[in-house]
Amino acid sequence: MISIKSANEIKKMRAAGRLVGECHNMLRDRIKPGVTTMQLNDMAEKYFRDAGAYPTFLGYGGFPYAICASVNDEVVHGFPGDYALKEGDIIAIDLGATLDGYVGDAARTWGVGQISDEAQKLIDVTRESFFKGIAQAHVGNRLSDIGHAVQLYAEAAGFSVVRDYVGHGIGREMHEDPPVPNYGKPGHGPRLVKGMCLAIEPMVNIGGYDVHTLDNDWTVVTDDHSLAAHYENTITITGDGEPEILTLVD
């Protein structure tokens, strides 16, 4: 069942979302060659705890870390560890915070030092595909209109959209109804109504869209070892035209 949030609930989600956006900005400024993915994990966990929030990912479904740190061909759910980032890598960081009972969830992909033109294009297209998607996130549209717009933009750029993992509703729980695919035909699924809160998260690969899970039962990588990027924000559908992005902090 899709949960429609009240104005007070959205206020709480806005606070959680802002904290997530601020944490991403903090990590962005610390990503450089030589930094380990575990150092980034520890920075994020401390940031949330110091703000009175809980790192939502920690223990979620048994996930053992505060962030997902997915490097190069890792699509999602990468484990932080002693890997030291290298010049030319790209890293997708997905993280969430629970504050006052509500969750914010967002992902970003960053280049480490100087990266290839192709890698930068992948990052830029993945981010922009999110904005193409939320341009359809208006009252009265259908849920699949969002994913259709994401797919059209990413594939027009020559990339592929992951099919096996999708966005989701969000609120008191990180994963709520409805699932939000990043692909498909328009005009399907539930109508969008004011108060819906969604985590929209394009996952885009340079190569094919097929993926598989590593032996740790979490980390998802591209089958062809091509680079992957991930971009996500928590949004709410408003009655005033444009959706509100709750996790994007300038």
Short mmCIF file of C-alpha atoms in Angstrom, two decimals:
data_model
loop_
_atom_site.label_atom_id
_atom_site.label_comp_id
_atom_site.label_asym_id
_atom_site.label_seq_id
_atom_site.Cartn_x
_atom_site.Cartn_y
_atom_site.Cartn_z
CA MET A 1 0.00 0.00 0.00
CA ILE A 2 1.29 3.45 -0.90
CA SER A 3 1.60 5.76 2.09
CA ILE A 4 0.59 9.38 1.48
CA LYS A 5 2.44 11.71 3.82
CA SER A 6 0.92 14.59 5.75
CA ALA A 7 2.47 18.05 5.79
CA ASN A 8 3.98 17.30 9.21
CA GLU A 9 5.50 14.04 7.99
CA ILE A 10 6.99 15.77 4.97
CA LYS A 11 8.48 18.38 7.29
CA LYS A 12 10.27 15.59 9.15
CA MET A 13 11.39 13.98 5.90
CA ARG A 14 12.69 17.35 4.76
CA ALA A 15 14.92 17.51 7.86
CA ALA A 16 16.22 13.97 7.32
CA GLY A 17 16.72 14.66 3.63
CA ARG A 18 18.66 17.84 4.25
CA LEU A 19 21.01 15.98 6.57
CA VAL A 20 21.62 13.37 3.85
CA GLY A 21 22.32 16.08 1.27
CA GLU A 22 24.73 17.84 3.60
CA CYS A 23 26.55 14.58 4.31
CA HIS A 24 26.98 13.99 0.58
CA ASN A 25 28.45 17.46 0.18
CA MET A 26 30.86 16.77 3.04
CA LEU A 27 32.01 13.49 1.47
CA ARG A 28 32.32 15.03 -1.99
CA ASP A 29 34.96 17.41 -0.67
CA ARG A 30 36.96 14.55 0.83
CA ILE A 31 37.05 12.18 -2.14
CA LYS A 32 40.60 12.11 -3.51
CA PRO A 33 43.30 9.59 -4.36
CA GLY A 34 44.54 7.70 -1.28
CA VAL A 35 41.35 7.97 0.75
CA THR A 36 39.90 4.57 1.62
CA THR A 37 36.25 3.72 1.23
CA MET A 38 36.13 2.79 4.93
CA GLN A 39 37.35 6.26 5.86
CA LEU A 40 34.39 7.68 3.89
CA ASN A 41 32.07 5.27 5.70
CA ASP A 42 33.36 6.37 9.10
CA MET A 43 33.03 10.05 8.19
CA ALA A 44 29.40 9.56 7.19
CA GLU A 45 28.50 7.55 10.27
CA LYS A 46 30.04 10.15 12.57
CA TYR A 47 28.29 12.95 10.68
CA PHE A 48 24.87 11.37 11.18
CA ARG A 49 25.40 10.39 14.79
CA ASP A 50 26.71 13.84 15.69
CA ALA A 51 23.47 15.26 14.24
CA GLY A 52 21.32 12.96 16.36
CA ALA A 53 20.42 10.69 13.43
CA TYR A 54 20.98 7.00 12.76
CA PRO A 55 22.76 5.78 9.61
CA THR A 56 19.82 3.90 8.10
CA PHE A 57 21.88 1.45 6.07
CA LEU A 58 23.78 0.13 9.10
CA GLY A 59 22.19 -3.23 9.91
CA TYR A 60 19.42 -2.79 7.33
CA GLY A 61 18.64 -6.31 6.13
CA GLY A 62 22.00 -7.28 7.60
CA PHE A 63 24.02 -4.72 5.63
CA PRO A 64 27.13 -4.15 7.79
CA TYR A 65 28.10 -0.54 6.97
CA ALA A 66 26.77 3.01 7.13
CA ILE A 67 27.17 3.68 3.40
CA CYS A 68 27.35 1.80 0.13
CA ALA A 69 30.63 2.62 -1.62
CA SER A 70 30.56 1.24 -5.17
CA VAL A 71 33.71 1.74 -7.24
CA ASN A 72 34.01 1.57 -11.05
CA ASP A 73 32.05 -1.52 -12.23
CA GLU A 74 30.21 -1.86 -8.91
CA VAL A 75 26.63 -0.72 -9.48
CA VAL A 76 25.20 -0.69 -5.95
CA HIS A 77 25.76 -2.07 -2.44
CA GLY A 78 29.55 -1.87 -2.51
CA PHE A 79 31.21 -2.67 0.81
CA PRO A 80 33.50 -0.01 2.30
CA GLY A 81 36.92 -1.39 3.14
CA ASP A 82 40.64 -0.77 2.90
CA TYR A 83 40.55 -0.01 -0.83
CA ALA A 84 42.35 3.31 -1.40
CA LEU A 85 40.79 5.36 -4.19
CA LYS A 86 42.98 5.90 -7.23
CA GLU A 87 43.22 8.66 -9.80
CA GLY A 88 40.68 7.93 -12.53
CA ASP A 89 38.30 5.86 -10.39
CA ILE A 90 34.64 6.72 -10.08
CA ILE A 91 32.77 6.05 -6.85
CA ALA A 92 29.04 5.90 -6.19
CA ILE A 93 28.09 6.62 -2.59
CA ASP A 94 24.60 5.70 -1.44
CA LEU A 95 23.55 6.62 2.08
CA GLY A 96 20.55 7.24 4.27
CA ALA A 97 19.73 8.83 7.61
CA THR A 98 16.84 8.23 9.98
CA LEU A 99 15.94 11.35 11.94
CA ASP A 100 12.91 11.68 14.20
CA GLY A 101 11.49 8.46 12.76
CA TYR A 102 11.74 9.36 9.05
CA VAL A 103 14.27 8.45 6.39
CA GLY A 104 16.20 10.40 3.77
CA ASP A 105 18.01 8.43 1.05
CA ALA A 106 20.27 9.65 -1.76
CA ALA A 107 23.18 8.56 -3.95
CA ARG A 108 25.86 10.42 -5.87
CA THR A 109 28.67 9.35 -8.20
CA TRP A 110 31.95 11.27 -8.19
CA GLY A 111 35.18 11.09 -10.11
CA VAL A 112 38.46 10.65 -8.24
CA GLY A 113 40.97 13.21 -9.50
CA GLN A 114 41.16 13.37 -13.28
CA ILE A 115 38.81 10.88 -14.92
CA SER A 116 38.20 9.92 -18.55
CA ASP A 117 35.79 11.87 -20.73
CA GLU A 118 33.63 8.75 -21.06
CA ALA A 119 33.43 8.32 -17.29
CA GLN A 120 32.48 11.97 -16.84
CA LYS A 121 29.80 11.66 -19.50
CA LEU A 122 28.39 8.62 -17.69
CA ILE A 123 28.21 10.52 -14.40
CA ASP A 124 26.61 13.55 -16.06
CA VAL A 125 24.06 11.53 -18.03
CA THR A 126 23.07 9.50 -14.97
CA ARG A 127 22.48 12.66 -12.96
CA GLU A 128 20.57 14.36 -15.76
CA SER A 129 18.43 11.26 -16.33
CA PHE A 130 17.16 11.72 -12.77
CA PHE A 131 16.04 15.25 -13.60
CA LYS A 132 14.39 14.06 -16.82
CA GLY A 133 12.51 11.56 -14.69
CA ILE A 134 11.28 13.98 -12.05
CA ALA A 135 10.11 16.36 -14.77
CA GLN A 136 7.29 13.80 -15.06
CA ALA A 137 6.64 13.67 -11.31
CA HIS A 138 3.46 15.72 -11.34
CA VAL A 139 0.03 15.10 -9.88
CA GLY A 140 -2.04 13.11 -12.37
CA ASN A 141 0.84 11.50 -14.23
CA ARG A 142 1.51 7.77 -13.94
CA LEU A 143 4.41 6.27 -12.03
CA SER A 144 5.91 4.71 -15.16
CA ASP A 145 6.18 8.13 -16.81
CA ILE A 146 9.17 8.77 -14.53
CA GLY A 147 11.12 5.65 -15.48
CA HIS A 148 10.28 6.01 -19.16
CA ALA A 149 11.86 9.47 -19.20
CA VAL A 150 14.97 8.17 -17.40
CA GLN A 151 15.37 5.34 -19.90
CA LEU A 152 14.87 7.52 -22.97
CA TYR A 153 17.54 9.98 -21.90
CA ALA A 154 20.14 7.43 -20.79
CA GLU A 155 19.75 5.23 -23.86
CA ALA A 156 19.83 8.21 -26.22
CA ALA A 157 23.29 8.94 -24.78
CA GLY A 158 24.40 5.40 -25.69
CA PHE A 159 24.21 3.90 -22.19
CA SER A 160 22.02 1.23 -20.61
CA VAL A 161 19.71 1.33 -17.60
CA VAL A 162 19.91 -1.39 -14.95
CA ARG A 163 16.70 -3.45 -14.79
CA ASP A 164 17.32 -5.57 -11.70
CA TYR A 165 17.26 -2.72 -9.15
CA VAL A 166 14.74 0.10 -8.90
CA GLY A 167 13.75 3.10 -6.82
CA HIS A 168 11.07 2.96 -4.14
CA GLY A 169 8.63 4.71 -1.90
CA ILE A 170 10.11 6.06 1.32
CA GLY A 171 8.98 7.43 4.67
CA ARG A 172 9.14 5.78 8.06
CA GLU A 173 10.83 2.88 6.29
CA MET A 174 13.58 3.18 3.72
CA HIS A 175 11.79 0.88 1.29
CA GLU A 176 8.06 1.36 0.96
CA ASP A 177 5.59 0.94 -1.89
CA PRO A 178 5.65 1.60 -4.77
CA PRO A 179 8.68 0.24 -6.64
CA VAL A 180 9.95 2.90 -9.07
CA PRO A 181 11.63 1.34 -12.14
CA ASN A 182 14.02 3.42 -14.25
CA TYR A 183 12.66 1.98 -17.50
CA GLY A 184 9.42 0.95 -19.16
CA LYS A 185 6.50 2.28 -21.17
CA PRO A 186 4.73 5.46 -20.07
CA GLY A 187 1.16 5.57 -18.84
CA HIS A 188 1.28 2.66 -16.41
CA GLY A 189 1.17 2.23 -12.66
CA PRO A 190 -0.55 4.31 -9.99
CA ARG A 191 -1.45 7.93 -10.48
CA LEU A 192 0.87 10.37 -8.78
CA VAL A 193 -0.82 12.28 -5.98
CA LYS A 194 0.20 15.01 -3.59
CA GLY A 195 2.06 13.64 -0.57
CA MET A 196 3.70 10.67 -2.29
CA CYS A 197 7.36 10.40 -1.32
CA LEU A 198 9.69 8.53 -3.66
CA ALA A 199 13.38 7.68 -3.91
CA ILE A 200 14.17 7.90 -7.63
CA GLU A 201 17.56 6.41 -8.46
CA PRO A 202 18.82 5.82 -11.99
CA MET A 203 21.58 3.22 -12.22
CA VAL A 204 23.27 3.52 -15.61
CA ASN A 205 26.03 1.45 -17.23
CA ILE A 206 28.42 2.27 -20.05
CA GLY A 207 27.99 -1.27 -21.38
CA GLY A 208 25.08 -3.67 -21.11
CA TYR A 209 22.48 -3.59 -18.37
CA ASP A 210 23.07 -7.14 -17.09
CA VAL A 211 24.46 -7.36 -13.56
CA HIS A 212 25.28 -10.00 -10.96
CA THR A 213 25.95 -10.17 -7.23
CA LEU A 214 29.34 -10.97 -5.74
CA ASP A 215 30.03 -13.67 -3.17
CA ASN A 216 29.40 -11.26 -0.28
CA ASP A 217 25.68 -11.48 -1.28
CA TRP A 218 25.43 -7.69 -1.50
CA THR A 219 27.70 -5.99 -4.01
CA VAL A 220 26.23 -5.80 -7.52
CA VAL A 221 28.59 -5.45 -10.50
CA THR A 222 28.17 -5.16 -14.26
CA ASP A 223 28.45 -8.46 -16.12
CA ASP A 224 30.77 -6.94 -18.71
CA HIS A 225 32.85 -5.01 -16.12
CA SER A 226 31.89 -1.69 -17.69
CA LEU A 227 31.66 1.41 -15.52
CA ALA A 228 28.40 2.10 -13.67
CA ALA A 229 26.99 5.25 -12.10
CA HIS A 230 24.17 5.85 -9.62
CA TYR A 231 22.27 9.04 -8.79
CA GLU A 232 19.36 9.27 -6.34
CA ASN A 233 17.27 11.75 -4.43
CA THR A 234 14.26 11.52 -2.16
CA ILE A 235 11.41 13.64 -3.54
CA THR A 236 7.84 14.46 -2.66
CA ILE A 237 5.00 15.08 -5.09
CA THR A 238 3.49 18.51 -4.51
CA GLY A 239 0.23 20.03 -5.64
CA ASP A 240 2.04 23.03 -7.07
CA GLY A 241 3.76 21.73 -10.16
CA GLU A 242 7.39 20.82 -9.61
CA PRO A 243 8.20 18.04 -7.13
CA GLU A 244 10.30 18.98 -4.12
CA ILE A 245 13.71 17.36 -3.87
CA LEU A 246 14.35 16.70 -0.19
CA THR A 247 17.99 15.52 -0.35
CA LEU A 248 19.62 18.07 -2.67
CA VAL A 249 21.52 20.80 -0.82
CA ASP A 250 23.36 23.48 -2.81
#
